[in-house]
Amino acid sequence: MILPTKHIPTHRSLLGLGGIVLTKLTGPTTPSALWEEIRPYPEIATYSRFVLTLDLLFAMGAIELREGLIARAEAA
């Protein structure tokens, strides 16, 4: 589910969904505003998959939480 496999195509894996989320995350935003922007994508499908994708991106260091807003992580 996290990585693509023989049975899970890239666009359905959490890693693939993370790419979609990062393209829509142009600046700091609230989780609910980001969800509204991502919601039309059929790959996301549910709010729980959206949250799992955010968890993965946070664990990878790709996003961070700043004053209650989700933002892309600063390059080190």
Tab-separated table of C-alpha atoms in Angstrom:
chain	number	residue	atom	x	y	z
A	1	MET	CA	0.000	0.000	0.000
A	2	ILE	CA	2.871	2.374	0.683
A	3	LEU	CA	4.962	1.413	-2.322
A	4	PRO	CA	3.741	0.279	-5.723
A	5	THR	CA	3.768	-3.471	-6.259
A	6	LYS	CA	2.678	-5.909	-8.904
A	7	HIS	CA	-0.910	-5.519	-7.652
A	8	ILE	CA	-0.856	-1.854	-6.594
A	9	PRO	CA	-0.147	0.650	-9.387
A	10	THR	CA	1.923	3.739	-8.611
A	11	HIS	CA	-1.027	6.121	-8.721
A	12	ARG	CA	-2.840	4.046	-6.025
A	13	SER	CA	0.147	3.683	-3.659
A	14	LEU	CA	0.663	6.153	-0.822
A	15	LEU	CA	3.945	7.200	-2.392
A	16	GLY	CA	2.139	8.051	-5.635
A	17	LEU	CA	-0.594	9.887	-3.746
A	18	GLY	CA	2.115	11.850	-1.944
A	19	GLY	CA	3.212	13.202	-5.302
A	20	ILE	CA	-0.307	14.463	-5.977
A	21	VAL	CA	-0.497	16.095	-2.551
A	22	LEU	CA	2.883	17.794	-2.981
A	23	THR	CA	1.888	19.251	-6.361
A	24	LYS	CA	-1.194	20.821	-4.780
A	25	LEU	CA	0.689	22.081	-1.723
A	26	THR	CA	1.979	25.348	-3.147
A	27	GLY	CA	2.023	27.215	0.143
A	28	PRO	CA	1.093	26.754	3.798
A	29	THR	CA	-2.533	25.672	4.099
A	30	THR	CA	-4.934	24.097	6.548
A	31	PRO	CA	-5.546	20.360	6.369
A	32	SER	CA	-9.214	20.922	5.496
A	33	ALA	CA	-8.383	23.317	2.649
A	34	LEU	CA	-5.863	20.848	1.257
A	35	TRP	CA	-8.444	18.050	1.521
A	36	GLU	CA	-10.959	20.123	-0.466
A	37	GLU	CA	-8.344	20.621	-3.182
A	38	ILE	CA	-7.353	16.936	-3.278
A	39	ARG	CA	-10.846	15.476	-2.858
A	40	PRO	CA	-11.800	15.414	-6.596
A	41	TYR	CA	-8.926	13.045	-7.424
A	42	PRO	CA	-10.314	9.501	-7.681
A	43	GLU	CA	-6.945	8.057	-6.586
A	44	ILE	CA	-7.350	9.536	-3.101
A	45	ALA	CA	-10.848	8.022	-2.713
A	46	THR	CA	-11.238	8.509	1.054
A	47	TYR	CA	-10.254	10.897	3.801
A	48	SER	CA	-8.401	8.103	5.615
A	49	ARG	CA	-6.125	7.549	2.581
A	50	PHE	CA	-5.511	11.320	2.517
A	51	VAL	CA	-4.479	11.263	6.190
A	52	LEU	CA	-2.238	8.227	5.633
A	53	THR	CA	-0.584	10.079	2.765
A	54	LEU	CA	0.036	13.102	5.000
A	55	ASP	CA	1.469	10.783	7.674
A	56	LEU	CA	3.860	9.256	5.145
A	57	LEU	CA	4.971	12.657	3.823
A	58	PHE	CA	5.547	13.891	7.385
A	59	ALA	CA	7.533	10.770	8.313
A	60	MET	CA	9.663	11.222	5.185
A	61	GLY	CA	10.326	14.855	6.090
A	62	ALA	CA	8.613	16.184	2.953
A	63	ILE	CA	6.027	18.257	4.838
A	64	GLU	CA	5.914	19.921	8.223
A	65	LEU	CA	3.403	21.580	10.509
A	66	ARG	CA	3.901	25.303	11.049
A	67	GLU	CA	1.500	27.114	13.373
A	68	GLY	CA	-1.307	24.706	12.509
A	69	LEU	CA	-0.685	24.862	8.760
A	70	ILE	CA	0.724	22.127	6.522
A	71	ALA	CA	3.674	23.297	4.443
A	72	ARG	CA	6.445	21.786	2.362
A	73	ALA	CA	9.534	21.151	4.448
A	74	GLU	CA	12.413	23.561	4.110
A	75	ALA	CA	15.400	22.179	2.218
A	76	ALA	CA	18.294	21.578	4.575
